[in-house]
Coordinates of C-alpha atoms in Angstrom, one line a residue:
X20 CA 96.5 80.1 92.6
X21 CA 98.2 78.8 89.4
X22 CA 98.9 82.3 88.3
X23 CA 100.5 83.3 91.6
X24 CA 102.8 80.1 91.5
X25 CA 103.6 80.8 88.0
X26 CA 104.7 84.4 88.7
X27 CA 107.2 82.9 91.1
X28 CA 108.5 80.4 88.7
X29 CA 109.4 83.1 86.1
X30 CA 112.9 81.6 85.5
X31 CA 116.1 83.1 86.5
X32 CA 119.4 81.4 86.0
X33 CA 121.5 80.9 89.2
X34 CA 125.1 81.6 89.2
X35 CA 127.8 80.4 91.6
X36 CA 128.6 83.4 93.6
X37 CA 125.2 84.6 95.0
X38 CA 122.0 83.0 94.1
X39 CA 119.2 83.3 96.7
X40 CA 119.6 86.8 98.0
X41 CA 118.6 88.8 100.9
X42 CA 116.2 91.5 100.2
X43 CA 115.5 93.1 103.6
X44 CA 117.0 96.6 103.8
X45 CA 117.5 99.5 101.5
X46 CA 118.4 99.7 97.9
X47 CA 119.2 102.5 95.8
X48 CA 119.1 103.4 92.0
X49 CA 119.2 106.2 89.7
X50 CA 116.5 106.7 87.0
X51 CA 117.6 108.5 83.8
X52 CA 114.7 110.3 82.1
X53 CA 115.3 112.8 79.3
X54 CA 118.8 113.5 80.4
X55 CA 117.7 114.0 84.0
X56 CA 119.0 111.9 86.9
X57 CA 116.5 111.0 89.6
X58 CA 117.8 109.0 92.6
X59 CA 115.3 106.5 94.1
X60 CA 115.7 104.5 97.3
X61 CA 113.6 101.4 98.1
X62 CA 113.1 99.8 101.5
X63 CA 111.9 96.2 102.0
X64 CA 110.9 94.2 105.0
X65 CA 109.4 90.8 105.5
X66 CA 106.3 90.8 107.8
X67 CA 105.3 87.4 108.5
X68 CA 105.0 85.8 105.1
X69 CA 104.4 89.0 103.2
X70 CA 106.9 91.4 101.8
X71 CA 106.3 94.9 102.4
X72 CA 108.2 98.0 100.7
X73 CA 108.4 101.7 100.6
X74 CA 110.0 104.2 98.2
X75 CA 111.9 107.6 98.6
X76 CA 112.6 110.0 96.0
X77 CA 115.0 112.4 97.6
X78 CA 115.2 115.0 95.1
X79 CA 111.3 115.4 95.2
X80 CA 111.2 115.5 98.9
X81 CA 109.0 112.3 98.9
X82 CA 109.6 109.6 101.6
X83 CA 107.8 106.2 102.4
X84 CA 105.6 106.0 99.3
X85 CA 104.0 102.6 99.7
X86 CA 104.5 99.7 97.3
X87 CA 101.9 97.1 96.4
X88 CA 102.2 93.4 95.3
X89 CA 105.8 93.0 96.4
X90 CA 106.8 89.5 95.2
X91 CA 110.3 88.0 95.8
X92 CA 111.4 84.4 95.4
X93 CA 115.0 84.7 96.3
X94 CA 116.1 85.5 92.7
X95 CA 113.3 87.7 91.2
X96 CA 111.8 91.0 92.5
X97 CA 108.7 92.6 91.3
X98 CA 106.4 95.3 92.7
X99 CA 103.9 98.1 91.9
X100 CA 103.3 101.5 93.3
X101 CA 99.9 102.3 94.8
X102 CA 99.8 105.4 92.6
X103 CA 101.0 106.5 89.3
X104 CA 100.8 103.2 87.0
X105 CA 104.5 102.3 88.1
X106 CA 105.8 98.9 88.2
X107 CA 109.2 97.2 88.6
X108 CA 110.7 93.8 87.6
X109 CA 114.2 92.8 88.3
X110 CA 116.6 89.9 88.5
X111 CA 119.5 89.3 90.9
X112 CA 122.9 89.5 89.2
X113 CA 125.6 89.0 91.8
X114 CA 124.9 91.4 94.7
X115 CA 122.7 93.8 92.6
X116 CA 119.3 93.9 91.0
X117 CA 119.1 94.5 87.2
X118 CA 115.5 95.4 86.3
X119 CA 113.1 97.6 84.5
X120 CA 110.9 100.7 85.7
X121 CA 107.8 100.9 84.0
X122 CA 105.4 104.0 84.1
X123 CA 102.2 103.3 82.0
X124 CA 103.6 102.4 78.6
X125 CA 107.2 103.7 79.0
X126 CA 110.1 101.6 80.3
X127 CA 113.4 102.5 81.7
X128 CA 116.5 100.5 82.9
X129 CA 116.7 100.8 86.7
X130 CA 119.5 98.8 88.5
X131 CA 119.4 98.8 92.4
X132 CA 122.3 98.5 94.6
X133 CA 122.1 97.6 98.4
X134 CA 122.9 100.0 100.8
X135 CA 124.3 98.1 103.7
X136 CA 124.6 101.0 106.2
X137 CA 122.0 103.4 104.8
X138 CA 119.9 103.5 108.0
X139 CA 122.9 103.3 110.3
X140 CA 125.8 105.1 108.7
X141 CA 128.0 104.7 111.7
X142 CA 127.7 100.9 111.8
X143 CA 130.7 99.2 110.4
X144 CA 130.9 95.6 109.3
X145 CA 133.2 93.8 111.4
X146 CA 135.9 91.8 109.4
X147 CA 138.7 90.6 111.8
X148 CA 140.5 88.7 109.1
X149 CA 141.1 91.6 106.9
X150 CA 144.9 92.4 107.1
X151 CA 146.0 95.9 108.0
X152 CA 149.4 97.5 107.2
X153 CA 152.2 97.4 107.9
X154 CA 152.5 93.9 106.1
X155 CA 155.2 91.5 106.9
X156 CA 155.8 91.1 103.1
X157 CA 156.1 93.1 99.9
X158 CA 153.1 94.1 98.0
X159 CA 153.9 94.7 94.2
X160 CA 151.6 96.3 91.9
X161 CA 151.7 94.3 88.4
X162 CA 150.3 94.3 85.0
X163 CA 150.4 91.4 82.6
X164 CA 149.2 91.0 78.9
X165 CA 146.8 88.6 77.4
X166 CA 148.5 88.2 74.1
X167 CA 145.5 86.6 72.5
X168 CA 143.3 89.7 72.9
X169 CA 145.8 92.3 73.6
X170 CA 144.5 93.3 76.8
X171 CA 146.3 94.3 80.1
X172 CA 145.1 93.1 83.3
X173 CA 146.4 94.6 86.7
X174 CA 146.6 93.4 90.1
X175 CA 149.1 92.7 93.0
X176 CA 151.7 90.2 93.8
X177 CA 152.4 89.5 97.5
X178 CA 156.0 88.4 98.1
X179 CA 157.5 87.0 101.2
X180 CA 160.5 88.6 102.7
X181 CA 163.8 87.0 101.4
X182 CA 165.2 86.1 98.0
X183 CA 163.3 82.7 97.5
X184 CA 162.7 81.1 95.3
X185 CA 159.3 80.6 96.7
X186 CA 156.4 78.4 95.6
X187 CA 153.5 80.6 93.9
X188 CA 149.9 80.6 93.2
X189 CA 147.5 82.7 91.0
X190 CA 143.9 83.3 92.5
X191 CA 141.1 82.7 90.1
X192 CA 137.7 84.1 91.2
X193 CA 134.1 83.0 90.8
X194 CA 131.4 84.0 88.3
X195 CA 130.4 87.6 88.1
X196 CA 132.8 90.6 87.7
X197 CA 135.2 90.4 90.5
X198 CA 138.1 92.7 91.7
X199 CA 141.5 91.4 92.7
X200 CA 140.1 90.8 96.5
X201 CA 137.0 88.9 95.1
X202 CA 134.9 91.3 97.2
X203 CA 131.4 90.2 98.3
X204 CA 129.1 91.5 101.1
X205 CA 131.9 93.2 102.7
X206 CA 134.2 90.3 102.7
X207 CA 137.7 90.3 100.8
X208 CA 138.5 86.5 100.6
X209 CA 141.3 86.8 98.2
X210 CA 143.0 89.4 100.4
X211 CA 142.7 87.2 103.4
X212 CA 144.1 84.2 101.3
X213 CA 146.9 86.3 100.0
X214 CA 147.9 87.6 103.3
X215 CA 147.9 84.2 104.9
X216 CA 149.8 82.3 102.3
X217 CA 152.4 84.9 101.7
X218 CA 153.1 85.1 105.6
X219 CA 153.7 81.2 105.2
X220 CA 156.3 81.7 102.4
X221 CA 154.0 81.6 99.4
X222 CA 154.0 84.1 96.5
X223 CA 150.5 85.1 95.5
X224 CA 149.1 86.8 92.3
X225 CA 145.6 88.2 92.3
X226 CA 144.2 90.5 89.7
X227 CA 141.1 92.5 88.7
X228 CA 139.1 90.5 86.2
X229 CA 138.9 91.8 82.6
X230 CA 136.7 94.9 82.5
X231 CA 136.8 95.2 86.2
X232 CA 138.8 97.8 88.3
X233 CA 142.2 98.8 86.6
X234 CA 142.1 95.8 84.1
X235 CA 141.3 96.3 80.4
X236 CA 138.8 94.4 78.2
X237 CA 135.1 93.6 78.2
X238 CA 133.6 91.3 80.8
X239 CA 130.2 91.1 79.5
X240 CA 131.0 89.2 76.4
X241 CA 133.7 86.9 77.9
X242 CA 133.1 83.1 78.7
X243 CA 134.8 80.8 81.1
X244 CA 137.5 79.9 78.3
X245 CA 138.4 83.5 78.1
X246 CA 138.8 83.8 81.8
X247 CA 141.0 80.6 81.6
X248 CA 143.2 82.2 79.1
X249 CA 143.6 85.4 81.4
X250 CA 144.6 83.0 84.2
X251 CA 147.2 81.3 81.9
X252 CA 148.8 84.6 81.0
X253 CA 149.0 85.3 84.8
X254 CA 150.7 81.9 85.5
X255 CA 153.2 82.6 82.7
X256 CA 153.9 86.0 84.2
X257 CA 154.3 84.6 87.6
X258 CA 156.7 81.9 86.5
X259 CA 159.0 84.5 85.0
X260 CA 159.6 86.2 88.5
X261 CA 163.1 85.6 89.7
X262 CA 161.8 85.0 93.3
X263 CA 159.5 82.3 92.1
X264 CA 160.3 78.6 92.1
X265 CA 159.0 77.7 88.6
X266 CA 158.7 74.2 89.3
X267 CA 156.0 74.9 91.9
X268 CA 153.6 77.3 90.3
X269 CA 149.9 76.5 90.7
X270 CA 146.3 78.0 90.7
X271 CA 143.7 78.4 93.3
X272 CA 140.3 78.8 92.0
X273 CA 137.0 79.3 93.7
X274 CA 133.5 78.2 92.4
X275 CA 133.7 79.0 88.7
X276 CA 137.4 79.7 89.3
X277 CA 137.6 76.1 90.3
X278 CA 136.0 75.1 87.2
X279 CA 138.7 77.2 85.4
X280 CA 141.3 75.5 87.4
X281 CA 140.1 72.2 85.8
X282 CA 140.4 73.7 82.3
X283 CA 144.0 74.7 83.1
X284 CA 144.9 71.4 84.5
X285 CA 143.7 69.9 81.3
X286 CA 146.3 71.6 79.4
X287 CA 149.8 70.0 79.9
X288 CA 152.7 71.9 81.5
X289 CA 150.6 74.9 82.6
X290 CA 150.1 74.5 86.2
X291 CA 152.3 72.2 88.6
X292 CA 149.3 71.8 91.1
X293 CA 145.6 72.6 91.3
X294 CA 143.7 73.8 94.3
X295 CA 139.8 73.9 93.5
X296 CA 137.5 75.4 96.1
X297 CA 133.9 74.5 95.8
X298 CA 134.4 73.7 92.1
X299 CA 131.7 72.3 89.8
X300 CA 132.4 68.7 88.8
X301 CA 129.3 67.2 87.4
X302 CA 127.8 68.7 84.1
X303 CA 126.7 72.1 84.8
X304 CA 122.8 71.6 84.2
X305 CA 123.1 68.9 86.9
X306 CA 124.8 71.2 89.2
X307 CA 122.5 74.0 88.6
X308 CA 119.2 71.8 89.1
X309 CA 120.5 70.6 92.3
X310 CA 121.4 74.2 93.3
X311 CA 118.0 75.3 92.5
X312 CA 116.6 72.4 94.8
X313 CA 119.0 73.1 97.6
X314 CA 118.4 76.9 97.8
X315 CA 114.8 76.9 97.2
X316 CA 114.0 74.2 99.9
X317 CA 116.4 76.0 102.4
X318 CA 114.3 79.2 102.0
X319 CA 111.1 77.2 102.8
X320 CA 109.6 77.1 99.4
X321 CA 106.8 74.4 99.1
X322 CA 107.7 71.2 97.6
X323 CA 105.2 71.7 94.7
X324 CA 106.9 75.1 93.8
X325 CA 110.5 73.6 94.1
X326 CA 109.6 70.7 91.8
X327 CA 107.9 73.0 89.3
X328 CA 110.9 75.5 89.2
X329 CA 113.4 72.6 88.8
X330 CA 111.2 71.3 85.9
X331 CA 111.2 74.8 84.1
X332 CA 115.0 75.2 84.6
X333 CA 115.5 71.8 83.4
X334 CA 113.5 72.4 80.2
X335 CA 115.6 75.6 79.5
X336 CA 119.0 73.9 80.1
X337 CA 118.1 71.1 77.8
X338 CA 117.2 73.7 75.2
X339 CA 120.6 75.1 75.5
X340 CA 122.4 71.9 75.6
X341 CA 120.8 70.5 72.6
X342 CA 121.0 73.5 70.5
X343 CA 123.7 74.1 67.6
X344 CA 124.4 77.7 68.9
X345 CA 123.0 80.7 70.5
X346 CA 120.7 81.8 67.8
X347 CA 119.3 78.2 67.4
X348 CA 118.6 78.3 71.1
X349 CA 116.9 81.7 70.7
X350 CA 114.6 80.5 68.0
X351 CA 113.3 77.5 70.1
X352 CA 112.3 79.8 73.1
X353 CA 108.7 80.6 71.8
X354 CA 107.9 76.9 71.6
X355 CA 109.4 76.2 75.1
X356 CA 107.4 79.0 76.5
X357 CA 104.2 77.7 75.0
X358 CA 105.1 74.2 76.5
X359 CA 105.6 75.5 79.9
X360 CA 102.4 77.7 80.1
X361 CA 100.2 75.4 78.1
X362 CA 99.2 73.5 81.1
X363 CA 98.0 76.3 83.4
X364 CA 94.7 77.0 81.7
X365 CA 95.3 80.8 81.9
X366 CA 93.1 83.5 80.6
X367 CA 94.3 84.9 77.2
X368 CA 95.4 88.3 78.7
X369 CA 97.4 86.7 81.6
X370 CA 98.8 84.1 79.3
X371 CA 100.2 86.9 77.1
X372 CA 101.7 88.7 79.9
X373 CA 103.3 85.6 81.4
X374 CA 104.5 84.4 78.0
X375 CA 106.1 87.8 77.5
X376 CA 107.8 87.9 80.8
X377 CA 109.0 84.4 80.6
X378 CA 110.2 84.7 76.9
X379 CA 112.1 87.8 77.7
X380 CA 113.9 86.3 80.8
X381 CA 115.0 83.1 78.8
X382 CA 116.3 85.4 76.0
X383 CA 118.3 87.8 78.3
X384 CA 119.8 84.6 79.9
X385 CA 121.3 83.4 76.4
X386 CA 124.3 85.7 76.7
X387 CA 127.7 84.3 75.7
X388 CA 128.8 83.4 79.2
X389 CA 125.8 81.6 80.4
X390 CA 125.3 79.8 77.1
X391 CA 128.7 78.5 77.1
X392 CA 128.7 77.7 80.9
X393 CA 125.5 75.6 80.6
X394 CA 127.3 73.5 77.7
X395 CA 130.4 72.9 79.9
X396 CA 131.2 69.6 81.3
X397 CA 133.8 69.7 84.0
X398 CA 134.4 65.8 83.7
X399 CA 135.8 66.3 80.2
X400 CA 138.7 68.5 81.6
X401 CA 139.1 66.7 84.9
X402 CA 139.8 63.4 83.3
X403 CA 142.9 64.9 81.6
X404 CA 144.4 66.2 84.8
X405 CA 148.0 64.9 85.6
X406 CA 149.1 67.0 88.5
X407 CA 148.6 67.1 92.3
X408 CA 145.1 68.3 93.0
X409 CA 143.5 69.7 96.3
X410 CA 139.7 69.8 96.3
X411 CA 137.8 71.4 98.9
X412 CA 134.0 71.5 99.5
X413 CA 131.8 73.0 102.3
X414 CA 129.3 70.6 103.8
X415 CA 126.8 73.5 103.9
X416 CA 127.3 74.7 100.5
X417 CA 123.9 75.3 98.9
X418 CA 125.3 76.3 95.6
X419 CA 127.9 73.7 94.8
X420 CA 126.6 70.5 96.5
X421 CA 129.5 68.8 98.4
X422 CA 128.1 65.2 98.2
X423 CA 127.1 65.6 94.4
X424 CA 130.4 66.9 93.3
X425 CA 132.8 65.4 95.7
X426 CA 131.6 61.9 95.2
X427 CA 131.9 62.3 91.5
X428 CA 135.4 63.8 91.7
X429 CA 136.5 60.8 93.8
X430 CA 135.2 58.4 90.9
X431 CA 137.0 60.7 88.2
X432 CA 140.3 60.2 90.1
X433 CA 139.8 56.4 90.7
X434 CA 142.6 55.7 88.0
X435 CA 145.0 58.2 89.6
X436 CA 144.2 58.3 93.4
X437 CA 147.6 59.5 94.4
X438 CA 146.9 62.9 92.7
X439 CA 143.8 64.0 94.5
X440 CA 143.5 65.2 98.2
X441 CA 139.9 66.0 99.0
X442 CA 138.6 67.6 102.0
X443 CA 134.8 68.3 103.0
X444 CA 134.5 70.7 105.9
X445 CA 131.0 70.0 107.3
X446 CA 130.2 73.3 108.9
X447 CA 131.3 75.7 106.0
X448 CA 129.2 77.3 103.3
X449 CA 130.0 78.1 99.8
X450 CA 132.4 81.0 101.0
X451 CA 134.2 78.7 103.4
X452 CA 132.7 80.5 106.4
X453 CA 131.5 78.6 109.5
X454 CA 127.6 78.8 108.9
X455 CA 124.3 78.0 110.5
X456 CA 122.5 76.9 107.4
X457 CA 124.7 77.8 104.3
X458 CA 122.1 80.4 103.1
X459 CA 123.4 83.2 101.1
X460 CA 121.5 85.5 103.3
X461 CA 124.1 84.8 106.3
X462 CA 127.2 85.8 104.2
X463 CA 127.2 89.4 105.3
X464 CA 126.5 88.8 108.9
X465 CA 129.2 86.2 109.4
X466 CA 132.2 87.9 110.5
X467 CA 134.5 85.2 109.3
X468 CA 135.8 85.7 105.7
X469 CA 137.5 82.6 105.1
X470 CA 138.2 79.6 107.6
X471 CA 141.6 79.2 108.8
X472 CA 141.7 75.6 108.9
X473 CA 141.2 75.5 105.1
X474 CA 144.0 77.9 104.9
X475 CA 146.2 75.5 106.8
X476 CA 145.2 72.7 104.8
X477 CA 146.1 74.5 101.5
X478 CA 149.6 75.5 102.8
X479 CA 150.3 72.0 104.0
X480 CA 149.2 70.8 100.4
X481 CA 151.6 73.3 98.7
X482 CA 154.5 72.4 100.9
X483 CA 154.0 68.6 100.4
X484 CA 156.0 68.5 97.1

């Protein structure tokens, strides 16, 4: 039993866009072997409390090959094929699974993407809030330069009809590579926000993140500070537009984008107002541990498993927080793995397997973004904010807990209460959709993209000064 529990506790860090994922359905990937590409399709379904799966290899005319030992804890997937000495291990990163396909002693990278309509190609996701042309405003393609790194980022400005000047905002998206619409599960929240605000007389700039879509630069090596710089150059570009009221230019950030809004607000004379949606407020390790607890319990995980998972994650976050740099953190991983596995009384062979797996997972997690993210304390930046701030949280948000972060934000603004307007929307999730439970598995099925009451409150805030 301990071995089974430990398998599920193999750590995976949780980001702020999509943590506990929905596995049910079909996933496709392409295996590259000696220059040859082999498409593979995997189908997963939950039968009672047990995951079942099959694999198709279309080029080989093979369908329905059964999978065995399918294990899924909301964050990590592993399985074996009943024949061929084949196994797979993968971690959820945003909406995809990044993993390794093994056959005997040979390993190949294999990333999987969910096929929403694979079994029903005629089915279309209903997204009633997505606007359709003709629009009641101007759509202007733009490009601005991050002078620090010499990269150009591309996007759109939506401008109300008329000469202006109009108040204006830059939209800053959450963690993971995001396009200008911040698209997730068929939803385009930034498209919806831009359309609604522009119809109400507000200029909106949204852009592809660095290394995404039409924008230059490298995403994988960037940190939150780098993304903050991109947003600052977007703000500067927006201020220079003749139709913009350069005394009313602000930022709307969601999730990690909300964190970035705090970083921008801490710098004087950069933004005239801040709108932070589901933004981290408490130190990031505290946020992540609460997130792990909320998501795991909502998925029905036993209390023992939840507590052990939180304990393992805390040890890893502490390792990062107390390290001098990423190399220092990497050097301490073997000792941490020994500490975690030492109490399980595992047989030598199983111990070595678990140690290799856990150590590898920890090592992969210490990338520039995650290392710096864990060491970030939003409170340090929030304490420096001197501009009007609108903060919104969803009461059913399992990723950024509204009580934990909202209550702390009120405390941080105690000496400047007139600057803060805080709203908690009891029925909304992390994406500000009206939800049943707030689980990530609901995001796709919910037709609402972004709740209109929140949009109305944002407009009222911007028009209040």
